[in-house]
Each structure stands twice: as structure tokens, then as C-alpha cells.
Amino acid sequence: MDYRKNVRQSIDFIEQHLAEDIKLEHLAEMACFSKYHFHRIFKTMMGKTLMEYVRERRLRSAAHELIYSSRTIMRIAFDWGFNSQDAFDKAFKRMYGITPKQYRGLNLRMNGPFFLKGDSPMNDAYLNPILHCTLAEKKECLSIVDRMMSLSQKQHQQGLLSLEMELNADAPFLLQKGLQLMLSGIEPLMFKEILSNYIFTSQLSEKNFLAAILIKEGLLAIQMGEYPWEIRERLLSFFGMDFYNEIAEHFGIYNVSREIAIQNFIEAIKDNKACTGTIMLDPIWEKLDQRSLQRILRELDIIELVSIMKAACGKTQLKIIDCLPKSLVLTLIEAAALFSLKELNIPQIVDAQNHILQKIKQLKVEGEVQ
């Protein structure tokens, strides 16, 4: 299953109830995990415990109010969950290096935009320079998309620390700085803000501005655990519809090699045996008609799809592929290749299978599956 979805839902809940009493037990229950398991998942994904994340978000919100409101420091401290101004002062100084009073005294109204969770990056500050990029300049920037996808693949296969090898003098400054911040454990919101400030306070040509945005958004996506194919789609959206033919040519979207890739994949899996130690779902897949199977497959994320493919026999895998659009089959091939060096283990596959069984049961209750 895709644990990122559970973590993102938890973060959404935290953002909506940031000033309220937030407990690990409640979020774990919402995510249908034990308290221990959810604690481990959240720390793995975010690089810090849930309560550390909550405290940092509250401190950042408090810092914003110190600059952009006239409320007293004591009132801000109480509103953001601190029992006393002294506790607030100590926590604030640990994070920012100065006290709240000193921070307010600096009157730091940032020249660049202050990004909050959920803000759209496509504002005028982004659009104006990108709109003036020539097609030739955009074409040069496609190599950055390739590099971000490569970094994502490396991170998923070898872990985040493997990206330290990318820190070299030949790398662009923003890429070096972003990797340094990421490896030092800077949380995503601060990471985004720091790189944004570097970009918006620099004198950049239209092409270099687009390159910087691609690096920032790509690294942020890597930090959030997105997969290479997700990052590709995210970054290509900055190039515009009028550039799509060049995108298609660069990534071989209409290339006959994609058809060959599907055929090679089919040949490689058709004689596979079912994976031992997992739940035998093959009999369930065999009984389903095509419409019901298609309906179930629409409910699965790519990790669940890879999991059932790895567990199923070749005959079942071919039946599943027949029910998928070609674009999703190609994504499945990418995902299977991504996990070839870092295999999904049996407990992960069984976990995904249990979630799939729950979805099938629910769809049957709703009359969506026969």
C-alpha cells in the first residue's frame, strides 16, 4: 500500500486542527494502524516524529503571526498550544536562534511570497518569466526533468543518503543547496520557503528561472517521496501545452518502443508462478468478469497494483494487464523496474492484499462488483 497517502491525510488533518489538541493515538486510529506502526511510518516519511512535526508547524505559524499581526507574544504562545511564554520562548529560540521578541523586533517582512500549505505555486511570480521562455530554452530544461527522475529513482532504490554522491562542484548551486537542506533533515515547508527565497531574490534569465523552479519542485517532490513518473508529470506541467510535441518526442510518448516495452513485459511475466507466503487472490481474480475487475483496479494505487502483480501467477497478471489502459501499464512497468533493486517484502505485499480485500468487500456491498 502507499503509506504516503496515509501520511498526507494526517498532515491535512494536522493543518486543519493545528491549534487544537492533536494526539498520536487519534491519527493512528484514523489511518487504521497501531500507534507504534503509525509512529514508525510517519517518522520514516517525514524524518521526525508526529509531535515534533506538530510543534514545528505551530512555531512557524506563531512566527508568521509575530510579523504579520499586532497580538501580544503571550496571546500567540497560548493560542499555539504553549502553557507559558517562557516555554514558547525556549522552543522558539531552539528553532530560530532568537527569542520571539527579537524576531518581532527585526520586522522581517519577506520580499518573496510566504508559502503556506496548499498554496498554488502557479502565481504571477512563476508565470511571467516562464511564459517568456522560448521553445529552444524549454527544450534545454528537459534534462533537468530527467535528472530529477533519476534522483527519485536512486532515492527509492538506495535511500535518501545515496543522494549525497550528487553533491559536487559541477551541480547547479540550487541543486547543491537543496540536497544539503534535504540531507540535513529540513522539514518540507521550510525547505520550500528557503529555496523560494533564493529564487525570488536572484536576477535570473527566463530559462534559468524555469530551471530553478524545476529543481525546487523536483527536490520537494523527492523529499515527499513521490515516484519518478509522478515527478515527470508534475514538472512537465510547467512547460505548457504548446510544448507537448517536444515532450512527446523527448520521452517517446508516441514511440513504437513503448509498444515493444509492453510486449517484452508480457513475455517476461506470462509463466510466473504465484508468490508463496502471500494471500492467494488468484481464485478471486479468476472469478471476476472484466467489468468488475476494471472497477476494482480503478481503486488501487500503483504500489498496490505492483503488489498484486508480484503475488499473482502469470495467467492472472495477464488478465490484469488486459484490463488496464496502456498508459497505466507503462507506469506499472516503471514501478516494477523501480522496485527490482528494492523488492517489496512479503509483509508489505500481504498488507496491500488485505487492503485490496477490504476494497473488494466494500465494492460488493455497494453493488459495484458482482
Coordinates of C-alpha atoms in Angstrom, one line a residue:
M1 CA 0.0 0.0 0.0
D2 CA 1.0 3.6 -0.4
Y3 CA 1.9 4.9 3.0
R4 CA 2.4 8.4 1.7
K5 CA -1.3 8.7 1.3
N6 CA -1.9 8.0 5.0
V7 CA 0.8 10.5 6.0
R8 CA -0.6 13.2 3.7
Q9 CA -4.1 12.7 5.1
S10 CA -2.6 13.0 8.6
I11 CA -0.8 16.2 7.6
D12 CA -4.1 17.6 6.1
F13 CA -5.8 16.8 9.4
I14 CA -3.0 18.5 11.4
E15 CA -3.2 21.6 9.3
Q16 CA -6.9 21.8 9.8
H17 CA -6.6 21.3 13.6
L18 CA -3.2 22.8 14.3
A19 CA -4.3 25.0 17.2
E20 CA -6.2 22.1 18.8
D21 CA -5.1 19.1 20.9
I22 CA -3.6 16.6 18.5
K23 CA -2.9 13.1 19.7
L24 CA -0.9 10.3 18.0
E25 CA -3.5 7.8 19.1
H26 CA -6.3 9.6 17.2
L27 CA -4.3 9.9 14.0
A28 CA -3.2 6.3 14.1
E29 CA -6.8 5.2 14.5
M30 CA -7.8 7.4 11.6
A31 CA -5.1 5.7 9.4
C32 CA -6.2 2.2 10.7
F33 CA -2.7 1.5 12.1
S34 CA -1.5 0.7 15.6
K35 CA 0.1 3.7 17.5
Y36 CA 3.6 2.2 17.2
H37 CA 3.3 1.3 13.5
F38 CA 1.9 4.8 12.6
H39 CA 4.7 6.5 14.6
R40 CA 7.3 4.5 12.7
I41 CA 5.7 5.2 9.3
F42 CA 5.4 9.0 10.0
K43 CA 9.0 9.3 11.2
T44 CA 10.3 7.3 8.2
M45 CA 8.4 9.5 5.8
M46 CA 8.9 12.9 7.4
G47 CA 12.3 12.4 9.2
K48 CA 10.8 13.4 12.6
T49 CA 8.1 12.2 14.9
L50 CA 4.5 13.4 14.6
M51 CA 4.6 15.6 17.7
E52 CA 8.0 17.1 16.5
Y53 CA 6.3 17.9 13.2
V54 CA 3.2 19.5 15.0
R55 CA 5.4 21.6 17.2
E56 CA 7.5 22.9 14.3
R57 CA 4.3 23.8 12.4
R58 CA 2.9 25.6 15.4
L59 CA 6.2 27.5 15.8
R60 CA 6.2 28.5 12.1
S61 CA 2.6 29.7 12.4
A62 CA 3.4 31.6 15.5
A63 CA 6.4 33.2 13.8
H64 CA 4.1 34.3 10.9
E65 CA 1.8 36.0 13.4
L66 CA 4.7 37.7 15.2
I67 CA 5.4 39.6 11.9
Y68 CA 2.0 39.9 10.4
S69 CA -0.2 40.6 13.5
S70 CA -0.1 43.0 16.4
R71 CA -1.2 40.4 19.0
T72 CA 0.8 40.0 22.2
I73 CA 3.5 37.4 22.3
M74 CA 1.8 35.8 25.3
R75 CA -1.5 35.5 23.4
I76 CA 0.2 34.0 20.4
A77 CA 2.0 31.5 22.7
F78 CA -1.2 30.3 24.3
D79 CA -3.1 30.1 21.1
W80 CA -0.5 27.8 19.6
G81 CA -0.5 25.4 22.4
F82 CA 2.3 26.6 24.8
N83 CA 1.5 26.6 28.5
S84 CA 3.6 29.7 29.2
Q85 CA 5.5 32.4 27.4
D86 CA 8.7 31.0 28.9
A87 CA 8.1 27.6 27.2
F88 CA 7.3 29.4 24.0
D89 CA 10.5 31.5 24.2
K90 CA 12.7 28.4 24.7
A91 CA 11.1 26.4 21.9
F92 CA 11.2 29.4 19.5
K93 CA 14.8 30.1 20.3
R94 CA 15.8 26.5 19.6
M95 CA 14.2 26.6 16.2
Y96 CA 15.1 30.2 15.1
G97 CA 18.1 31.1 17.2
I98 CA 16.5 34.2 18.7
T99 CA 13.6 34.9 21.0
P100 CA 10.1 35.8 19.7
K101 CA 10.6 39.4 20.9
Q102 CA 13.9 39.7 19.0
Y103 CA 12.2 38.1 15.9
R104 CA 9.4 40.6 16.0
G105 CA 11.8 43.4 16.5
L106 CA 13.6 42.6 13.3
N107 CA 10.3 43.3 11.5
L108 CA 11.2 40.8 8.7
R109 CA 8.5 41.1 6.1
M110 CA 9.8 38.8 3.4
N111 CA 10.1 40.2 -0.1
G112 CA 9.1 36.9 -1.7
P113 CA 5.8 35.2 -1.1
F114 CA 5.2 33.4 2.2
F115 CA 4.1 29.9 1.1
L116 CA 1.6 28.1 3.3
K117 CA 0.5 24.5 2.8
G118 CA -1.9 24.2 -0.1
D119 CA -0.8 27.4 -1.8
S120 CA -0.6 27.1 -5.6
P121 CA 2.9 27.7 -7.0
M122 CA 1.4 29.0 -10.3
N123 CA 1.1 32.6 -9.4
D124 CA 2.3 35.7 -11.4
A125 CA 5.8 35.4 -9.9
Y126 CA 6.0 32.0 -11.5
L127 CA 4.1 32.5 -14.7
N128 CA 5.6 35.7 -16.1
P129 CA 9.2 34.5 -16.6
I130 CA 8.1 31.0 -17.7
L131 CA 5.7 32.4 -20.3
H132 CA 8.6 34.3 -21.9
C133 CA 10.8 31.2 -22.3
T134 CA 11.4 30.2 -25.9
L135 CA 10.8 26.7 -27.1
A136 CA 14.5 26.2 -27.5
E137 CA 15.1 27.3 -23.9
K138 CA 12.4 24.9 -22.7
K139 CA 14.0 22.1 -24.6
E140 CA 17.3 22.7 -22.8
C141 CA 15.5 22.4 -19.5
L142 CA 14.1 18.9 -20.2
S143 CA 17.4 17.5 -19.0
I144 CA 16.5 18.8 -15.5
V145 CA 13.3 16.7 -15.6
D146 CA 15.5 13.7 -16.5
R147 CA 17.8 14.4 -13.6
M148 CA 15.0 14.8 -11.0
M149 CA 13.5 11.5 -12.2
S150 CA 17.0 9.8 -11.8
L151 CA 17.4 11.3 -8.3
S152 CA 14.0 10.0 -7.3
Q153 CA 14.8 6.5 -8.6
K154 CA 18.1 6.5 -6.7
Q155 CA 16.4 7.7 -3.5
H156 CA 13.7 4.9 -3.7
Q157 CA 16.2 2.2 -4.5
Q158 CA 19.1 3.1 -2.3
G159 CA 17.7 5.5 0.3
L160 CA 18.0 9.3 0.8
L161 CA 21.6 9.3 1.9
S162 CA 22.6 7.9 -1.5
L163 CA 21.9 11.4 -2.9
E164 CA 24.9 12.8 -1.1
M165 CA 27.0 11.5 -4.0
E166 CA 25.3 14.1 -6.2
L167 CA 26.9 16.9 -4.2
N168 CA 29.7 18.1 -6.5
A169 CA 31.1 21.3 -7.9
D170 CA 29.5 20.6 -11.3
A171 CA 26.0 20.7 -9.9
P172 CA 24.0 23.9 -10.1
F173 CA 24.0 26.0 -6.8
L174 CA 20.3 25.5 -6.1
L175 CA 20.6 21.7 -6.6
Q176 CA 23.5 21.6 -4.2
K177 CA 21.8 23.8 -1.6
G178 CA 18.6 21.8 -1.9
L179 CA 20.3 18.5 -1.4
Q180 CA 22.2 19.8 1.6
L181 CA 19.0 21.0 3.2
M182 CA 17.2 17.7 2.4
L183 CA 20.0 15.6 3.8
S184 CA 20.2 17.7 6.9
G185 CA 16.5 17.0 7.7
I186 CA 14.9 20.4 7.0
E187 CA 11.2 19.9 7.0
P188 CA 9.3 20.4 3.7
L189 CA 7.7 23.8 4.4
M190 CA 10.9 25.4 5.5
F191 CA 12.7 23.7 2.6
K192 CA 10.3 25.1 0.1
E193 CA 10.5 28.6 1.6
I194 CA 14.3 28.7 1.7
L195 CA 14.7 27.6 -2.0
S196 CA 11.9 30.0 -3.0
N197 CA 13.7 32.9 -1.3
Y198 CA 16.9 32.1 -3.2
I199 CA 15.0 32.1 -6.5
F200 CA 12.9 35.2 -6.0
T201 CA 15.8 37.3 -4.7
S202 CA 18.1 36.4 -7.6
Q203 CA 18.4 38.1 -11.0
L204 CA 17.7 35.1 -13.4
S205 CA 17.0 34.9 -17.1
E206 CA 13.8 33.3 -18.2
K207 CA 15.5 30.0 -18.9
N208 CA 17.4 29.9 -15.6
F209 CA 14.3 30.8 -13.7
L210 CA 12.4 27.8 -15.3
A211 CA 15.4 25.6 -14.4
A212 CA 15.4 26.9 -10.8
I213 CA 11.7 26.2 -10.5
L214 CA 12.1 22.7 -11.9
I215 CA 14.9 22.0 -9.4
K216 CA 12.9 23.3 -6.4
E217 CA 9.7 21.5 -7.3
G218 CA 11.6 18.3 -8.2
L219 CA 13.6 18.2 -5.0
L220 CA 10.5 19.0 -2.9
A221 CA 8.7 16.1 -4.6
I222 CA 11.6 13.8 -3.9
Q223 CA 11.6 14.8 -0.3
M224 CA 7.9 14.0 -0.1
G225 CA 8.6 10.5 -1.5
E226 CA 7.0 10.9 -4.9
Y227 CA 7.9 8.4 -7.6
P228 CA 9.8 9.2 -10.9
W229 CA 6.7 9.0 -13.1
E230 CA 4.8 11.4 -10.7
I231 CA 7.7 13.8 -10.7
R232 CA 7.8 13.7 -14.5
E233 CA 4.1 14.7 -14.8
R234 CA 4.5 17.4 -12.1
L235 CA 7.5 19.1 -13.7
L236 CA 6.3 18.8 -17.3
S237 CA 3.2 20.8 -16.4
F238 CA 5.5 23.9 -16.1
F239 CA 6.3 23.6 -19.9
G240 CA 2.8 24.3 -21.2
M241 CA 0.6 22.7 -23.8
D242 CA 2.3 24.3 -26.7
F243 CA 5.4 22.4 -25.9
Y244 CA 3.8 18.9 -25.7
N245 CA 5.1 17.7 -29.1
E246 CA 8.7 18.2 -27.9
I247 CA 7.8 16.5 -24.6
A248 CA 6.3 13.5 -26.5
E249 CA 9.4 13.3 -28.7
H250 CA 11.8 13.5 -25.7
F251 CA 10.1 10.9 -23.6
G252 CA 9.0 8.7 -26.6
I253 CA 5.3 9.0 -25.8
Y254 CA 4.2 8.1 -29.3
N255 CA 7.3 6.0 -29.9
V256 CA 6.8 2.4 -31.1
S257 CA 9.4 1.3 -28.5
R258 CA 6.6 1.8 -25.9
E259 CA 4.6 -1.0 -27.6
I260 CA 7.7 -3.2 -27.6
A261 CA 8.2 -2.5 -23.9
I262 CA 4.7 -3.8 -23.1
Q263 CA 5.2 -6.9 -25.2
N264 CA 8.5 -7.6 -23.6
F265 CA 6.9 -7.2 -20.2
I266 CA 4.2 -9.6 -21.1
E267 CA 6.7 -12.2 -22.3
A268 CA 8.7 -11.8 -19.0
I269 CA 5.7 -12.4 -16.7
K270 CA 3.4 -14.9 -18.6
D271 CA 5.0 -18.0 -17.0
N272 CA 5.4 -16.6 -13.5
K273 CA 4.4 -18.7 -10.5
A274 CA 2.3 -17.2 -7.7
C275 CA 4.4 -15.8 -4.8
T276 CA 4.4 -18.2 -1.8
G277 CA 3.7 -16.8 1.7
T278 CA 1.1 -14.3 0.5
I279 CA -2.7 -14.4 0.3
M280 CA -3.9 -16.4 -2.6
L281 CA -6.0 -13.9 -4.5
D282 CA -5.7 -15.6 -7.9
P283 CA -9.0 -17.5 -7.4
I284 CA -10.8 -14.2 -6.7
W285 CA -9.4 -12.6 -9.9
E286 CA -10.3 -15.6 -12.0
K287 CA -14.0 -15.4 -11.0
L288 CA -14.3 -11.7 -11.7
D289 CA -15.7 -10.6 -15.1
Q290 CA -13.8 -7.9 -17.0
R291 CA -16.1 -5.0 -15.9
S292 CA -15.8 -6.0 -12.2
L293 CA -12.0 -6.4 -12.4
Q294 CA -11.7 -3.0 -14.1
R295 CA -13.8 -1.4 -11.4
I296 CA -11.6 -2.9 -8.6
L297 CA -8.3 -1.9 -10.4
R298 CA -9.5 1.8 -10.5
E299 CA -9.5 1.8 -6.7
L300 CA -5.8 0.7 -6.4
D301 CA -2.8 2.9 -6.3
I302 CA 0.4 1.9 -8.1
I303 CA 2.0 0.3 -5.1
E304 CA -1.0 -1.9 -4.5
L305 CA -1.0 -2.8 -8.2
V306 CA 2.7 -3.8 -8.2
S307 CA 2.0 -5.8 -5.0
I308 CA -0.8 -7.9 -6.6
M309 CA 1.2 -8.4 -9.7
K310 CA 4.2 -9.7 -7.8
A311 CA 2.0 -12.1 -5.8
A312 CA -0.1 -13.4 -8.7
C313 CA 0.7 -16.1 -11.2
G314 CA 1.4 -15.2 -14.8
K315 CA -2.1 -16.0 -16.0
T316 CA -3.7 -13.6 -13.5
Q317 CA -1.1 -10.9 -14.3
L318 CA -2.0 -11.1 -18.0
K319 CA -5.7 -10.8 -17.1
I320 CA -5.0 -7.7 -15.0
I321 CA -2.9 -6.1 -17.8
D322 CA -5.8 -6.7 -20.3
C323 CA -8.0 -4.5 -18.0
L324 CA -5.6 -1.6 -17.8
P325 CA -5.1 1.3 -20.2
K326 CA -1.7 1.2 -21.9
S327 CA -0.6 4.4 -20.2
L328 CA -1.1 2.7 -16.8
V329 CA 0.7 -0.5 -18.0
L330 CA 3.7 1.6 -18.9
T331 CA 3.6 3.2 -15.4
L332 CA 3.4 -0.3 -14.0
I333 CA 6.5 -1.3 -15.9
E334 CA 8.3 1.7 -14.5
A335 CA 7.2 0.9 -11.0
A336 CA 8.2 -2.8 -11.4
A337 CA 11.7 -1.7 -12.5
L338 CA 11.9 0.8 -9.7
F339 CA 11.4 -2.0 -7.1
S340 CA 13.6 -4.5 -8.9
L341 CA 16.6 -3.5 -6.7
K342 CA 14.5 -2.9 -3.5
E343 CA 11.9 -5.6 -3.5
L344 CA 8.6 -5.4 -1.8
N345 CA 8.8 -7.9 1.1
I346 CA 6.1 -10.4 1.9
P347 CA 4.6 -8.5 4.9
Q348 CA 4.2 -5.4 2.6
I349 CA 2.5 -7.4 -0.1
V350 CA 0.2 -9.1 2.4
D351 CA -0.6 -5.7 3.9
A352 CA -1.5 -4.4 0.5
Q353 CA -3.6 -7.6 -0.2
N354 CA -5.6 -7.1 2.9
H355 CA -6.4 -3.5 1.9
I356 CA -7.5 -4.8 -1.5
L357 CA -9.8 -7.4 0.0
Q358 CA -11.4 -4.7 2.1
K359 CA -12.0 -2.6 -1.0
I360 CA -13.5 -5.6 -2.9
K361 CA -15.8 -6.3 0.0
Q362 CA -16.9 -2.6 0.1
L363 CA -17.5 -2.5 -3.7
K364 CA -19.6 -5.7 -3.4
V365 CA -21.7 -4.1 -0.7
E366 CA -22.2 -1.0 -3.0
G367 CA -23.2 -3.3 -5.9
E368 CA -20.2 -2.2 -7.9
V369 CA -18.7 -5.6 -8.2
Q370 CA -20.5 -8.9 -8.8

